[in-house]
Every structure is written in C-alpha cells, then in structure tokens.
Amino acid sequence: GDLQNLVDAVCDSVSSHVNLISADCVPPPPSSSFIRELVRDYGWTGPYCRDIGMDCLGDQQEAGLFFSSPRPTDSREVYAVVATLATETDNSIYVGLSANDASIMGGVPNGTLLDTQLKGSADIYAPTVDNTGKFFVRYFTTNCAALENVPGGLENCTGISGMSTQGDPELQGMIIISLRDYIAPGTTSGPDASKLLTPRILMFTQP
C-alpha cells in the first residue's frame, strides 16, 4: 500500500507541476509499468535457464535482478522509477540502479547509482506517504531541466546521454532500467524474494 501511495504521489507531483502526462498513472496500472524480477518472475536461474536456450554465466543467486522492457528516449520521455530500497528494509547490503543502452546492453555515462545516492529521495513525500525512508524515487530523461519545477525533480534526476550508434538498430536510442539488490545481510545469498516489492516505472510525455 505504501508503494502504491508513493506512485500516486509522484504522479500527482509531476503532472501538477509540469506539462507532462502518463498513461502509467491511470488505474488499473498497465503491466508495462512493473519492472520484473528475472529469477522470481521468469525462473531465469541456474540450470533452468539452459532449458530455454540461455547462456548461463552464473547461478544468479547473489542478487535480486529487476529489468524493465526497452524504453524510448528520442522524444525526451521522462521516466520515474519508484521502488523499495532494500538496504533500508534489511534485505540487501547494497543496491545498484542503472540506465542501460538497450542496443548494446551497456550502461549509459554516469547512469549507475548506488543505494547511498538513492537514500532519502522519497522523503519529500513523507507528509502524505508512510515509510518513505524505505523507498526511493529516481528520474531518467535526456532533459532533466523538464523537472525543474517538480519538487525533488532536479536533484533526483539522471540525464541520459552518450547513446551508442552500434548494436541492434531497432534498439538504438532506447534504455533498459535495471535494479539490483545484492546479498541479504548475514548470508552469502541474494535477498528474500518474497520481501521484494515489484518496482514501478512511470513514463511521462508531453500531451
């Protein structure tokens, strides 16, 4: 409930302060607005990934791995990622969030953030949302200036630049958002998947 309340608060804040709208803010939320966890939701782990022809480079047991579908950036879309910060729920020892160039599956310049950079980013919504310290809000766009009038917008925005002209032509100019929660405290394994709320990605565009 707190996560959905935070999503609603972000939707209200962005739409009321700048001329941006989002189909991801209208109930019921579209399935595309959920960032899926590869192991928990798709079973892409250990020997099982071989059954579907994947190149298994590891057993993927050390982290919770969330990946969005490829998203366009050529029309200056603004993406808001709203999610649990697993280091603050004692379910991970560190967290990585990044925007990846979908055409080459490589990180965009300065596009990777750690939990220390995400901590506190949802606190601006504390007057209306409970437990904001256990969540984060991060924006990704080619033009962070579009969020200048959004409370917390500029300081929690990552600019997307330096996109590759190589790789898959159909994916050039597109990003994939990934969230990685590493190692549950006191263990050598990844976080408890049952305690990982599915992150949300909200795409805002000009009407």
Short mmCIF file of C-alpha atoms in Angstrom, two decimals:
data_model
loop_
_atom_site.label_atom_id
_atom_site.label_comp_id
_atom_site.label_asym_id
_atom_site.label_seq_id
_atom_site.Cartn_x
_atom_site.Cartn_y
_atom_site.Cartn_z
CA GLY A 1 0.00 0.00 0.00
CA ASP A 2 2.81 2.45 0.80
CA LEU A 3 4.45 1.77 -2.56
CA GLN A 4 1.21 2.47 -4.44
CA ASN A 5 0.65 5.61 -2.39
CA LEU A 6 4.14 6.78 -3.34
CA VAL A 7 3.45 6.07 -7.01
CA ASP A 8 0.25 8.12 -6.76
CA ALA A 9 2.12 10.96 -5.06
CA VAL A 10 4.80 11.02 -7.77
CA CYS A 11 2.13 11.01 -10.48
CA ASP A 12 0.32 13.91 -8.83
CA SER A 13 3.51 15.88 -8.27
CA VAL A 14 4.83 15.59 -11.81
CA SER A 15 1.51 16.18 -13.56
CA SER A 16 0.63 19.19 -11.40
CA HIS A 17 3.98 20.99 -11.69
CA VAL A 18 4.95 20.44 -15.34
CA ASN A 19 3.16 19.81 -18.61
CA LEU A 20 3.67 16.04 -18.60
CA ILE A 21 1.16 13.20 -18.55
CA SER A 22 1.44 9.44 -18.04
CA ALA A 23 -0.76 6.52 -19.02
CA ASP A 24 1.03 4.61 -16.25
CA CYS A 25 -0.69 6.79 -13.63
CA VAL A 26 -4.22 5.74 -14.58
CA PRO A 27 -5.76 2.73 -12.80
CA PRO A 28 -5.55 -0.12 -13.31
CA PRO A 29 -1.78 0.15 -13.78
CA PRO A 30 -0.61 -1.36 -17.09
CA SER A 31 1.62 -4.40 -16.81
CA SER A 32 4.37 -2.50 -18.66
CA SER A 33 4.73 -0.20 -15.64
CA PHE A 34 6.04 -3.05 -13.49
CA ILE A 35 9.77 -3.89 -13.56
CA ARG A 36 10.03 -7.67 -13.41
CA GLU A 37 12.48 -9.73 -11.35
CA LEU A 38 14.28 -12.20 -13.62
CA VAL A 39 14.64 -15.10 -11.22
CA ARG A 40 11.45 -14.76 -9.19
CA ASP A 41 9.10 -13.89 -12.06
CA TYR A 42 10.67 -15.72 -15.00
CA GLY A 43 12.70 -18.53 -13.44
CA TRP A 44 15.91 -17.44 -15.17
CA THR A 45 18.24 -19.07 -12.69
CA GLY A 46 20.87 -21.78 -12.50
CA PRO A 47 20.37 -24.80 -14.78
CA TYR A 48 16.78 -23.83 -15.57
CA CYS A 49 17.83 -21.02 -17.89
CA ARG A 50 19.59 -23.61 -20.05
CA ASP A 51 16.23 -25.23 -20.74
CA ILE A 52 15.18 -22.15 -22.69
CA GLY A 53 18.48 -21.76 -24.52
CA MET A 54 20.02 -19.01 -22.39
CA ASP A 55 23.77 -18.56 -21.98
CA CYS A 56 24.05 -19.10 -18.22
CA LEU A 57 27.04 -17.18 -16.87
CA GLY A 58 26.19 -17.73 -13.20
CA ASP A 59 23.55 -19.11 -10.90
CA GLN A 60 22.15 -15.61 -10.21
CA GLN A 61 21.63 -16.45 -6.55
CA GLU A 62 23.50 -13.47 -5.12
CA ALA A 63 21.04 -10.75 -6.13
CA GLY A 64 17.51 -9.78 -6.92
CA LEU A 65 17.64 -8.66 -10.56
CA PHE A 66 14.92 -6.39 -11.93
CA PHE A 67 14.95 -5.33 -15.61
CA SER A 68 12.45 -3.15 -17.46
CA SER A 69 11.48 -3.59 -21.08
CA PRO A 70 13.31 -1.32 -23.60
CA ARG A 71 12.04 2.27 -23.43
CA PRO A 72 12.39 5.09 -25.99
CA THR A 73 14.20 8.35 -25.23
CA ASP A 74 14.04 10.18 -28.57
CA SER A 75 11.01 12.29 -27.63
CA ARG A 76 12.52 13.38 -24.31
CA GLU A 77 10.40 10.98 -22.31
CA VAL A 78 10.75 11.29 -18.54
CA TYR A 79 10.88 8.05 -16.55
CA ALA A 80 10.22 7.86 -12.82
CA VAL A 81 11.42 4.70 -11.07
CA VAL A 82 9.65 4.11 -7.76
CA ALA A 83 10.84 1.18 -5.69
CA THR A 84 11.82 -0.27 -2.34
CA LEU A 85 15.36 0.49 -1.20
CA ALA A 86 16.34 -2.97 0.01
CA THR A 87 19.23 -1.73 2.14
CA GLU A 88 16.66 0.13 4.25
CA THR A 89 14.44 -2.96 4.66
CA ASP A 90 17.42 -5.09 5.82
CA ASN A 91 17.10 -7.30 2.76
CA SER A 92 20.28 -6.29 0.93
CA ILE A 93 23.75 -4.99 1.76
CA TYR A 94 23.93 -2.76 -1.31
CA VAL A 95 21.77 -1.70 -4.22
CA GLY A 96 22.55 -0.63 -7.77
CA LEU A 97 20.18 1.20 -10.13
CA SER A 98 21.17 1.96 -13.70
CA ALA A 99 20.03 3.06 -17.12
CA ASN A 100 21.43 0.79 -19.80
CA ASP A 101 21.74 1.43 -23.53
CA ALA A 102 19.42 -1.27 -24.86
CA SER A 103 21.24 -1.61 -28.21
CA ILE A 104 24.46 -2.81 -26.58
CA MET A 105 23.21 -3.58 -23.03
CA GLY A 106 25.86 -1.29 -21.59
CA GLY A 107 25.41 1.41 -19.01
CA VAL A 108 24.95 4.98 -20.20
CA PRO A 109 27.58 7.52 -18.96
CA ASN A 110 27.04 8.36 -15.27
CA GLY A 111 23.89 6.26 -15.37
CA THR A 112 24.62 3.96 -12.41
CA LEU A 113 23.62 4.88 -8.87
CA LEU A 114 24.17 3.16 -5.53
CA ASP A 115 21.87 2.94 -2.51
CA THR A 116 23.78 5.79 -0.84
CA GLN A 117 22.72 8.08 -3.71
CA LEU A 118 19.11 6.87 -3.64
CA LYS A 119 18.57 7.08 0.11
CA GLY A 120 16.26 9.89 1.14
CA SER A 121 14.97 10.59 -2.37
CA ALA A 122 11.38 9.75 -1.40
CA ASP A 123 11.36 11.75 1.85
CA ILE A 124 9.79 14.77 0.19
CA TYR A 125 6.56 12.75 0.08
CA ALA A 126 6.60 11.94 3.82
CA PRO A 127 3.66 14.27 4.62
CA THR A 128 1.29 12.03 2.63
CA VAL A 129 3.11 8.67 2.32
CA ASP A 130 4.19 6.35 5.15
CA ASN A 131 7.64 4.73 5.41
CA THR A 132 9.23 6.90 2.70
CA GLY A 133 12.65 6.09 4.15
CA LYS A 134 12.27 2.55 2.82
CA PHE A 135 11.68 3.70 -0.76
CA PHE A 136 13.37 5.75 -3.46
CA VAL A 137 12.29 7.85 -6.44
CA ARG A 138 14.64 8.41 -9.37
CA TYR A 139 14.05 10.11 -12.71
CA PHE A 140 15.77 9.34 -16.02
CA THR A 141 15.49 11.55 -19.09
CA THR A 142 17.58 13.24 -21.77
CA ASN A 143 16.46 16.62 -20.41
CA CYS A 144 16.46 16.93 -16.61
CA ALA A 145 15.52 20.60 -16.96
CA ALA A 146 11.99 19.38 -17.71
CA LEU A 147 11.72 18.55 -13.98
CA GLU A 148 12.92 21.92 -12.71
CA ASN A 149 9.57 22.78 -11.14
CA VAL A 150 8.91 19.30 -9.71
CA PRO A 151 9.79 19.07 -6.00
CA GLY A 152 12.85 16.83 -5.75
CA GLY A 153 12.99 16.56 -9.54
CA LEU A 154 16.35 18.02 -10.48
CA GLU A 155 18.33 16.61 -7.55
CA ASN A 156 16.97 13.12 -8.19
CA CYS A 157 17.35 13.11 -11.98
CA THR A 158 19.90 11.27 -14.10
CA GLY A 159 20.50 12.69 -17.57
CA ILE A 160 20.67 10.18 -20.41
CA SER A 161 23.41 10.90 -22.94
CA GLY A 162 26.12 9.20 -24.98
CA MET A 163 23.85 6.57 -26.50
CA SER A 164 25.56 4.10 -28.83
CA THR A 165 25.20 4.10 -32.60
CA GLN A 166 26.22 0.43 -32.65
CA GLY A 167 24.42 -2.73 -31.67
CA ASP A 168 20.85 -3.61 -32.62
CA PRO A 169 19.47 -0.81 -34.85
CA GLU A 170 15.95 -1.44 -33.58
CA LEU A 171 17.07 -0.72 -30.02
CA GLN A 172 19.23 2.33 -30.65
CA GLY A 173 18.09 5.29 -28.59
CA MET A 174 16.31 3.04 -26.10
CA ILE A 175 17.13 2.33 -22.47
CA ILE A 176 16.57 -0.57 -20.10
CA ILE A 177 16.32 0.28 -16.40
CA SER A 178 17.86 -2.30 -14.07
CA LEU A 179 17.64 -2.57 -10.29
CA ARG A 180 19.97 -4.97 -8.48
CA ASP A 181 19.65 -5.86 -4.80
CA TYR A 182 22.78 -7.69 -3.65
CA ILE A 183 23.28 -10.15 -0.76
CA ALA A 184 20.95 -10.44 2.21
CA PRO A 185 22.68 -9.33 5.44
CA GLY A 186 24.35 -12.18 7.29
CA THR A 187 24.22 -14.52 4.27
CA THR A 188 26.08 -15.23 1.05
CA SER A 189 22.86 -15.34 -0.96
CA GLY A 190 20.57 -12.78 -2.51
CA PRO A 191 17.63 -11.11 -0.77
CA ASP A 192 14.44 -12.87 0.24
CA ALA A 193 12.40 -12.59 -2.97
CA SER A 194 9.13 -12.72 -1.05
CA LYS A 195 10.09 -9.43 0.61
CA LEU A 196 10.92 -7.61 -2.64
CA LEU A 197 8.09 -5.41 -3.87
CA THR A 198 7.90 -5.15 -7.64
CA PRO A 199 9.32 -1.74 -8.70
CA ARG A 200 7.33 0.62 -10.87
CA ILE A 201 8.48 2.62 -13.91
CA LEU A 202 6.28 5.53 -14.98
CA MET A 203 6.72 7.10 -18.41
CA PHE A 204 5.77 10.77 -18.71
CA THR A 205 5.39 12.56 -22.03
CA GLN A 206 4.11 15.88 -23.27
CA PRO A 207 0.38 15.85 -24.10
#
